[in-house]
């Protein structure tokens, strides 16, 4: 136990999963005065019989409660129903209606987990908010850094590029220095009831596995024509929000397979190609909006770094510059299926570490 932590209070975002459970156990062991917070989000009232939001189901709450009981700390429940519906769900639907493919986890971390929740627990008297995210926080000179987690496969920096220095002052990420296997081992060592619990990687507020069912319930679908890049009709689509750039499954008929290259929103047409190497599937540059730099200010432009255009996409070399007031990102090698609404996230190698520089939304 570290004596300097005894008078510091930490609120831990308890999801009922193994990562937040181990984060709580590590902080209790380190001597902090801890309490858990379990968040209630919006749930779909028109979905399947099992309507619970996956992140705040009754089962998840019971797991969080049992972990806190095991650790001897209090657990509070907080309701974020309205702000979750507005900032996450409504935005998700709005973006899909515009032909974009948003990432709700990025928005949730910005507005809820590291936004509204942080403000709430600070008002409750907490010095820090801790989460089970796989990410490292470090200090360099006067600034905080965010670094890629020890477990590269579980790293969640992609979802946290919107964090600001004013947020980082109050945030802790206890599991960032461990691999998932090590976290499982610690859960067993601490005898936590979530040690063997499986994790869910689906969109939490979508009851079904296929989010298209959710989109059909909340967006009015207008069927239309599928055309190739020359304008020839090759089939019918069921509604543009049900498709995304690069998609192959369920697209067109005849001389396929076909791949989505774009949308004609005015004519309600889905544009496709049957050539998987078609140049229209690749982009050598993009424009990023709503850009946030973790250190609080933009690096001197132009500059070279690495960037990801999707969570599971490898980081690739890019040049970031400014043109007409817009952030322009040019790829060393053209990238396939660059998708509006997704995030592009920037990284820099710092010796053996990889630093998260910031990110933005692909326009």
Short mmCIF file of C-alpha atoms in Angstrom, two decimals:
data_model
loop_
_atom_site.label_atom_id
_atom_site.label_comp_id
_atom_site.label_asym_id
_atom_site.label_seq_id
_atom_site.Cartn_x
_atom_site.Cartn_y
_atom_site.Cartn_z
CA UNK A 1 0.00 0.00 0.00
CA UNK A 2 1.27 3.46 -0.96
CA UNK A 3 0.80 5.92 1.91
CA UNK A 4 0.53 8.92 -0.42
CA UNK A 5 -2.68 7.48 -1.91
CA UNK A 6 -4.58 7.10 1.39
CA UNK A 7 -6.16 10.56 1.26
CA UNK A 8 -7.00 10.38 -2.46
CA UNK A 9 -10.48 9.30 -3.53
CA UNK A 10 -11.03 7.42 -6.79
CA UNK A 11 -14.33 6.67 -8.48
CA UNK A 12 -14.12 3.58 -10.67
CA UNK A 13 -16.46 3.18 -13.66
CA UNK A 14 -17.73 -0.35 -13.01
CA UNK A 15 -19.17 -2.10 -16.06
CA UNK A 16 -19.43 -5.54 -14.53
CA UNK A 17 -16.58 -6.73 -16.76
CA UNK A 18 -13.19 -8.12 -15.83
CA UNK A 19 -11.20 -5.04 -16.88
CA UNK A 20 -12.99 -2.53 -14.63
CA UNK A 21 -13.08 -5.15 -11.85
CA UNK A 22 -9.29 -5.53 -11.92
CA UNK A 23 -8.85 -1.74 -12.20
CA UNK A 24 -10.83 -1.39 -8.96
CA UNK A 25 -8.86 -4.14 -7.21
CA UNK A 26 -5.52 -2.59 -8.17
CA UNK A 27 -6.57 0.82 -6.85
CA UNK A 28 -7.87 -0.60 -3.58
CA UNK A 29 -4.58 -2.47 -3.17
CA UNK A 30 -2.65 0.75 -3.90
CA UNK A 31 -4.30 2.42 -0.91
CA UNK A 32 -6.79 4.74 -2.57
CA UNK A 33 -10.17 5.47 -0.99
CA UNK A 34 -12.35 3.93 -3.69
CA UNK A 35 -16.00 3.72 -4.67
CA UNK A 36 -17.63 2.28 -7.76
CA UNK A 37 -20.11 3.90 -10.14
CA UNK A 38 -22.40 1.95 -12.43
CA UNK A 39 -23.94 3.87 -15.32
CA UNK A 40 -27.45 3.40 -16.69
CA UNK A 41 -27.84 4.27 -20.38
CA UNK A 42 -30.76 4.49 -22.80
CA UNK A 43 -32.31 1.17 -23.80
CA UNK A 44 -34.33 0.48 -26.93
CA UNK A 45 -38.02 0.25 -25.91
CA UNK A 46 -39.06 -1.20 -29.29
CA UNK A 47 -36.42 -3.90 -29.73
CA UNK A 48 -36.24 -7.56 -28.84
CA UNK A 49 -37.71 -9.08 -25.69
CA UNK A 50 -34.23 -8.70 -24.13
CA UNK A 51 -34.16 -4.89 -24.20
CA UNK A 52 -31.30 -4.18 -21.82
CA UNK A 53 -28.47 -2.00 -23.04
CA UNK A 54 -25.56 -4.46 -23.02
CA UNK A 55 -23.38 -2.06 -21.03
CA UNK A 56 -25.90 -1.65 -18.22
CA UNK A 57 -27.93 -4.84 -18.10
CA UNK A 58 -29.20 -6.21 -14.81
CA UNK A 59 -26.63 -9.01 -15.08
CA UNK A 60 -23.82 -6.47 -15.52
CA UNK A 61 -25.03 -4.49 -12.52
CA UNK A 62 -25.12 -7.63 -10.38
CA UNK A 63 -21.55 -8.48 -11.43
CA UNK A 64 -20.39 -4.95 -10.57
CA UNK A 65 -22.17 -5.15 -7.22
CA UNK A 66 -20.56 -8.48 -6.35
CA UNK A 67 -17.09 -7.17 -7.25
CA UNK A 68 -17.53 -4.06 -5.09
CA UNK A 69 -18.82 -6.21 -2.26
CA UNK A 70 -15.75 -8.45 -2.59
CA UNK A 71 -13.46 -5.40 -2.48
CA UNK A 72 -15.33 -3.76 0.39
CA UNK A 73 -16.23 -0.57 -1.49
CA UNK A 74 -19.53 1.20 -2.12
CA UNK A 75 -21.27 1.10 -5.50
CA UNK A 76 -23.42 3.99 -6.73
CA UNK A 77 -25.69 3.98 -9.77
CA UNK A 78 -25.92 7.02 -12.05
CA UNK A 79 -28.50 7.63 -14.77
CA UNK A 80 -27.24 9.01 -18.08
CA UNK A 81 -30.32 8.00 -20.09
CA UNK A 82 -31.12 11.39 -21.62
CA UNK A 83 -27.62 12.52 -22.57
CA UNK A 84 -26.82 9.04 -23.95
CA UNK A 85 -29.91 9.14 -26.15
CA UNK A 86 -29.08 12.64 -27.41
CA UNK A 87 -25.32 12.44 -27.88
CA UNK A 88 -24.89 8.79 -28.84
CA UNK A 89 -28.08 7.23 -30.20
CA UNK A 90 -29.62 10.23 -31.98
CA UNK A 91 -26.25 11.20 -33.45
CA UNK A 92 -25.69 7.60 -34.60
CA UNK A 93 -29.01 7.60 -36.46
CA UNK A 94 -28.50 11.08 -37.90
CA UNK A 95 -25.10 10.20 -39.34
CA UNK A 96 -26.35 7.00 -40.94
CA UNK A 97 -29.23 8.95 -42.50
CA UNK A 98 -26.58 11.16 -44.15
CA UNK A 99 -24.77 8.16 -45.67
CA UNK A 100 -22.00 8.16 -43.08
CA UNK A 101 -20.74 5.41 -40.76
CA UNK A 102 -20.24 6.80 -37.25
CA UNK A 103 -18.36 5.21 -34.35
CA UNK A 104 -20.59 5.41 -31.26
CA UNK A 105 -17.82 4.24 -28.90
CA UNK A 106 -15.75 7.33 -29.76
CA UNK A 107 -18.74 9.56 -28.99
CA UNK A 108 -19.55 7.69 -25.77
CA UNK A 109 -16.04 8.13 -24.40
CA UNK A 110 -16.08 11.82 -25.30
CA UNK A 111 -19.51 12.79 -23.99
CA UNK A 112 -20.31 10.17 -21.36
CA UNK A 113 -17.51 8.10 -19.81
CA UNK A 114 -14.84 10.83 -19.85
CA UNK A 115 -17.29 13.72 -20.02
CA UNK A 116 -20.52 13.68 -18.04
CA UNK A 117 -19.32 10.89 -15.72
CA UNK A 118 -16.07 12.67 -14.91
CA UNK A 119 -17.97 15.86 -14.02
CA UNK A 120 -20.41 13.91 -11.87
CA UNK A 121 -17.84 11.99 -9.80
CA UNK A 122 -15.78 15.14 -9.29
CA UNK A 123 -18.92 16.74 -7.85
CA UNK A 124 -19.27 13.67 -5.62
CA UNK A 125 -15.85 14.38 -4.14
CA UNK A 126 -13.61 12.09 -6.18
CA UNK A 127 -10.07 13.23 -6.93
CA UNK A 128 -9.88 10.86 -9.89
CA UNK A 129 -12.02 8.78 -12.20
CA UNK A 130 -10.60 5.39 -13.19
CA UNK A 131 -11.74 3.18 -16.05
CA UNK A 132 -10.84 -0.24 -17.40
CA UNK A 133 -9.59 1.13 -20.73
CA UNK A 134 -6.42 -0.38 -22.18
CA UNK A 135 -4.34 2.77 -22.51
CA UNK A 136 -1.35 4.30 -20.73
CA UNK A 137 -1.15 7.77 -19.22
CA UNK A 138 2.27 9.33 -18.72
CA UNK A 139 3.77 12.74 -17.96
CA UNK A 140 6.20 14.64 -20.19
CA UNK A 141 7.28 18.06 -18.97
CA UNK A 142 4.11 20.03 -18.22
CA UNK A 143 1.82 17.83 -20.31
CA UNK A 144 0.14 14.46 -19.96
CA UNK A 145 0.67 11.88 -22.69
CA UNK A 146 -1.52 9.02 -23.79
CA UNK A 147 0.40 5.94 -24.93
CA UNK A 148 -0.59 2.72 -26.63
CA UNK A 149 -1.33 0.02 -24.06
CA UNK A 150 0.99 -2.86 -23.22
CA UNK A 151 -1.48 -5.19 -24.95
CA UNK A 152 -1.43 -3.94 -28.53
CA UNK A 153 -4.39 -6.12 -29.51
CA UNK A 154 -6.60 -4.66 -26.75
CA UNK A 155 -5.32 -1.07 -27.00
CA UNK A 156 -8.18 1.47 -26.95
CA UNK A 157 -6.38 4.71 -27.79
CA UNK A 158 -8.41 4.86 -31.02
CA UNK A 159 -11.54 5.57 -28.99
CA UNK A 160 -9.98 8.16 -26.65
CA UNK A 161 -8.40 10.73 -28.94
CA UNK A 162 -10.88 13.41 -27.80
CA UNK A 163 -9.39 13.60 -24.31
CA UNK A 164 -7.99 16.97 -23.26
CA UNK A 165 -5.28 17.92 -20.78
CA UNK A 166 -7.98 19.21 -18.41
CA UNK A 167 -9.56 15.71 -18.46
CA UNK A 168 -6.32 13.76 -18.13
CA UNK A 169 -5.47 15.49 -14.87
CA UNK A 170 -8.29 13.51 -13.24
CA UNK A 171 -8.20 10.20 -15.15
CA UNK A 172 -6.52 6.89 -14.24
CA UNK A 173 -6.15 3.80 -16.44
CA UNK A 174 -4.88 1.03 -14.13
CA UNK A 175 -4.92 -1.89 -16.63
CA UNK A 176 -2.99 -0.14 -19.41
CA UNK A 177 0.29 -1.65 -18.23
CA UNK A 178 -1.05 -5.21 -18.40
CA UNK A 179 -2.00 -7.65 -21.15
CA UNK A 180 -5.49 -9.11 -21.19
CA UNK A 181 -4.04 -12.45 -20.12
CA UNK A 182 -2.37 -10.78 -17.16
CA UNK A 183 -5.62 -9.01 -16.25
CA UNK A 184 -7.42 -12.36 -16.25
CA UNK A 185 -4.67 -13.70 -14.00
CA UNK A 186 -5.02 -10.79 -11.60
CA UNK A 187 -8.78 -11.30 -11.46
CA UNK A 188 -8.21 -14.88 -10.36
CA UNK A 189 -5.52 -13.80 -7.88
CA UNK A 190 -7.96 -11.30 -6.33
CA UNK A 191 -10.74 -13.92 -6.43
CA UNK A 192 -13.02 -11.61 -8.39
CA UNK A 193 -16.36 -13.06 -9.54
CA UNK A 194 -15.82 -11.66 -13.07
CA UNK A 195 -12.51 -13.49 -13.69
CA UNK A 196 -13.97 -15.79 -16.35
CA UNK A 197 -16.58 -13.41 -17.76
CA UNK A 198 -16.66 -13.08 -21.53
CA UNK A 199 -16.62 -9.63 -23.10
CA UNK A 200 -19.03 -8.14 -25.60
CA UNK A 201 -17.79 -6.13 -28.59
CA UNK A 202 -21.18 -5.30 -30.09
CA UNK A 203 -22.87 -1.90 -30.09
CA UNK A 204 -24.27 -1.70 -26.57
CA UNK A 205 -27.61 -0.02 -27.35
CA UNK A 206 -28.49 -2.30 -30.28
CA UNK A 207 -30.39 -5.35 -28.98
CA UNK A 208 -29.68 -7.44 -32.08
CA UNK A 209 -26.31 -8.57 -33.41
CA UNK A 210 -27.05 -6.84 -36.72
CA UNK A 211 -27.34 -3.07 -36.30
CA UNK A 212 -29.28 -2.87 -39.59
CA UNK A 213 -32.38 -4.10 -37.75
CA UNK A 214 -31.98 -1.16 -35.38
CA UNK A 215 -31.59 1.26 -38.29
CA UNK A 216 -34.73 -0.11 -39.97
CA UNK A 217 -36.74 0.59 -36.80
CA UNK A 218 -35.67 4.21 -36.46
CA UNK A 219 -34.94 5.40 -40.00
CA UNK A 220 -37.33 5.46 -42.93
CA UNK A 221 -35.76 3.29 -45.60
CA UNK A 222 -36.23 4.31 -49.22
CA UNK A 223 -35.36 1.51 -51.67
CA UNK A 224 -33.58 2.49 -54.86
CA UNK A 225 -31.26 1.44 -57.63
CA UNK A 226 -27.76 0.00 -57.39
CA UNK A 227 -25.59 1.23 -60.26
CA UNK A 228 -22.01 0.49 -61.27
CA UNK A 229 -19.41 3.21 -61.70
CA UNK A 230 -20.57 3.68 -65.32
CA UNK A 231 -24.18 4.22 -64.31
CA UNK A 232 -25.52 0.80 -65.33
CA UNK A 233 -28.23 -0.64 -63.07
CA UNK A 234 -27.12 -3.90 -61.42
CA UNK A 235 -29.79 -4.36 -58.76
CA UNK A 236 -31.89 -2.72 -56.08
CA UNK A 237 -30.89 -1.54 -52.61
CA UNK A 238 -33.07 -1.61 -49.51
CA UNK A 239 -32.13 1.84 -48.20
CA UNK A 240 -28.78 3.65 -48.31
CA UNK A 241 -28.21 3.67 -44.50
CA UNK A 242 -27.88 -0.13 -44.64
CA UNK A 243 -24.63 0.04 -46.64
CA UNK A 244 -21.12 1.31 -46.05
CA UNK A 245 -18.05 1.99 -48.20
CA UNK A 246 -16.22 -1.19 -49.19
CA UNK A 247 -19.16 -3.44 -48.25
CA UNK A 248 -19.52 -6.63 -50.25
CA UNK A 249 -22.18 -8.71 -48.51
CA UNK A 250 -25.74 -8.21 -49.76
CA UNK A 251 -24.75 -5.85 -52.59
CA UNK A 252 -26.09 -6.18 -56.14
CA UNK A 253 -26.67 -9.25 -58.29
CA UNK A 254 -25.56 -10.57 -61.67
CA UNK A 255 -21.88 -10.25 -62.48
CA UNK A 256 -20.80 -9.73 -58.88
CA UNK A 257 -19.56 -9.77 -56.26
CA UNK A 258 -19.97 -6.01 -55.98
CA UNK A 259 -18.30 -3.57 -53.60
CA UNK A 260 -19.78 -0.25 -52.47
CA UNK A 261 -17.77 2.74 -53.71
CA UNK A 262 -20.15 5.57 -52.84
CA UNK A 263 -23.65 7.03 -52.49
CA UNK A 264 -25.70 9.33 -54.72
CA UNK A 265 -27.95 10.79 -52.04
CA UNK A 266 -29.88 13.07 -54.41
CA UNK A 267 -30.87 10.24 -56.73
CA UNK A 268 -30.98 7.64 -53.92
CA UNK A 269 -28.53 5.39 -55.74
CA UNK A 270 -25.90 3.04 -54.37
CA UNK A 271 -22.72 3.05 -56.46
CA UNK A 272 -20.73 -0.19 -56.74
CA UNK A 273 -17.94 -1.90 -58.63
CA UNK A 274 -17.27 -5.58 -59.33
CA UNK A 275 -13.52 -4.94 -59.35
CA UNK A 276 -12.04 -5.40 -55.84
CA UNK A 277 -9.02 -3.35 -56.96
CA UNK A 278 -11.03 -0.52 -58.49
CA UNK A 279 -9.30 2.83 -57.87
CA UNK A 280 -12.62 4.23 -56.64
CA UNK A 281 -12.31 1.99 -53.58
CA UNK A 282 -9.02 3.64 -52.63
CA UNK A 283 -8.15 7.13 -51.39
CA UNK A 284 -4.79 8.89 -51.31
CA UNK A 285 -6.02 11.65 -48.99
CA UNK A 286 -8.90 12.74 -46.77
CA UNK A 287 -10.17 15.76 -44.87
CA UNK A 288 -10.61 15.50 -41.09
CA UNK A 289 -13.01 17.57 -39.03
CA UNK A 290 -13.55 18.06 -35.28
CA UNK A 291 -9.84 17.41 -34.74
CA UNK A 292 -8.55 17.23 -31.16
CA UNK A 293 -4.87 17.23 -30.19
CA UNK A 294 -4.29 15.53 -26.85
CA UNK A 295 -1.47 17.92 -25.86
CA UNK A 296 -3.85 20.84 -26.33
CA UNK A 297 -2.39 22.38 -29.46
CA UNK A 298 -1.66 21.29 -33.00
CA UNK A 299 1.82 20.05 -33.88
CA UNK A 300 3.65 22.29 -36.34
CA UNK A 301 2.11 21.61 -39.75
CA UNK A 302 2.84 19.87 -42.02
CA UNK A 303 4.24 16.85 -40.17
CA UNK A 304 4.64 13.13 -40.68
CA UNK A 305 3.14 10.52 -38.38
CA UNK A 306 1.18 7.27 -38.39
CA UNK A 307 -2.60 7.08 -38.63
CA UNK A 308 -5.46 4.61 -38.33
CA UNK A 309 -8.67 5.00 -40.34
CA UNK A 310 -10.49 2.25 -38.40
CA UNK A 311 -10.03 0.58 -35.03
CA UNK A 312 -8.61 -2.69 -36.38
CA UNK A 313 -6.80 -1.03 -39.27
CA UNK A 314 -2.99 -0.98 -39.11
CA UNK A 315 -1.36 2.41 -38.52
CA UNK A 316 0.06 3.70 -41.82
CA UNK A 317 2.42 6.58 -42.71
CA UNK A 318 0.72 9.91 -43.45
CA UNK A 319 1.49 13.59 -43.87
CA UNK A 320 -0.84 15.94 -41.97
CA UNK A 321 -1.20 19.47 -43.32
CA UNK A 322 -3.63 22.37 -43.47
CA UNK A 323 -5.34 23.69 -46.58
CA UNK A 324 -8.00 26.39 -46.60
CA UNK A 325 -8.47 26.03 -42.87
CA UNK A 326 -9.03 22.26 -43.16
CA UNK A 327 -6.87 19.43 -41.83
CA UNK A 328 -5.78 17.34 -44.82
CA UNK A 329 -4.25 13.89 -44.42
CA UNK A 330 -2.28 12.35 -47.28
CA UNK A 331 -1.42 8.66 -47.29
CA UNK A 332 1.95 7.33 -48.41
CA UNK A 333 0.01 4.42 -49.94
CA UNK A 334 -3.66 4.78 -51.00
CA UNK A 335 -6.03 3.26 -48.44
CA UNK A 336 -9.06 1.10 -49.14
CA UNK A 337 -12.58 2.03 -48.03
CA UNK A 338 -11.92 5.36 -46.31
CA UNK A 339 -15.32 5.99 -44.75
CA UNK A 340 -17.03 9.25 -43.84
CA UNK A 341 -18.06 9.36 -40.19
CA UNK A 342 -15.31 7.05 -38.97
CA UNK A 343 -12.34 8.49 -37.07
CA UNK A 344 -8.78 8.97 -38.22
CA UNK A 345 -6.40 8.80 -35.28
CA UNK A 346 -2.78 10.00 -35.25
CA UNK A 347 0.23 8.38 -33.58
CA UNK A 348 3.96 9.00 -33.18
CA UNK A 349 6.69 6.55 -32.20
CA UNK A 350 8.63 7.61 -29.09
CA UNK A 351 11.39 5.05 -28.78
CA UNK A 352 9.72 1.85 -27.60
CA UNK A 353 6.44 3.64 -26.92
CA UNK A 354 3.74 4.83 -29.32
CA UNK A 355 2.04 8.10 -28.40
CA UNK A 356 -1.53 9.07 -29.24
CA UNK A 357 -1.35 12.55 -30.77
CA UNK A 358 -5.03 13.13 -31.46
CA UNK A 359 -7.63 12.49 -34.09
CA UNK A 360 -10.72 13.68 -35.92
CA UNK A 361 -13.75 12.60 -37.92
CA UNK A 362 -13.35 11.69 -41.59
CA UNK A 363 -15.34 14.16 -43.73
#
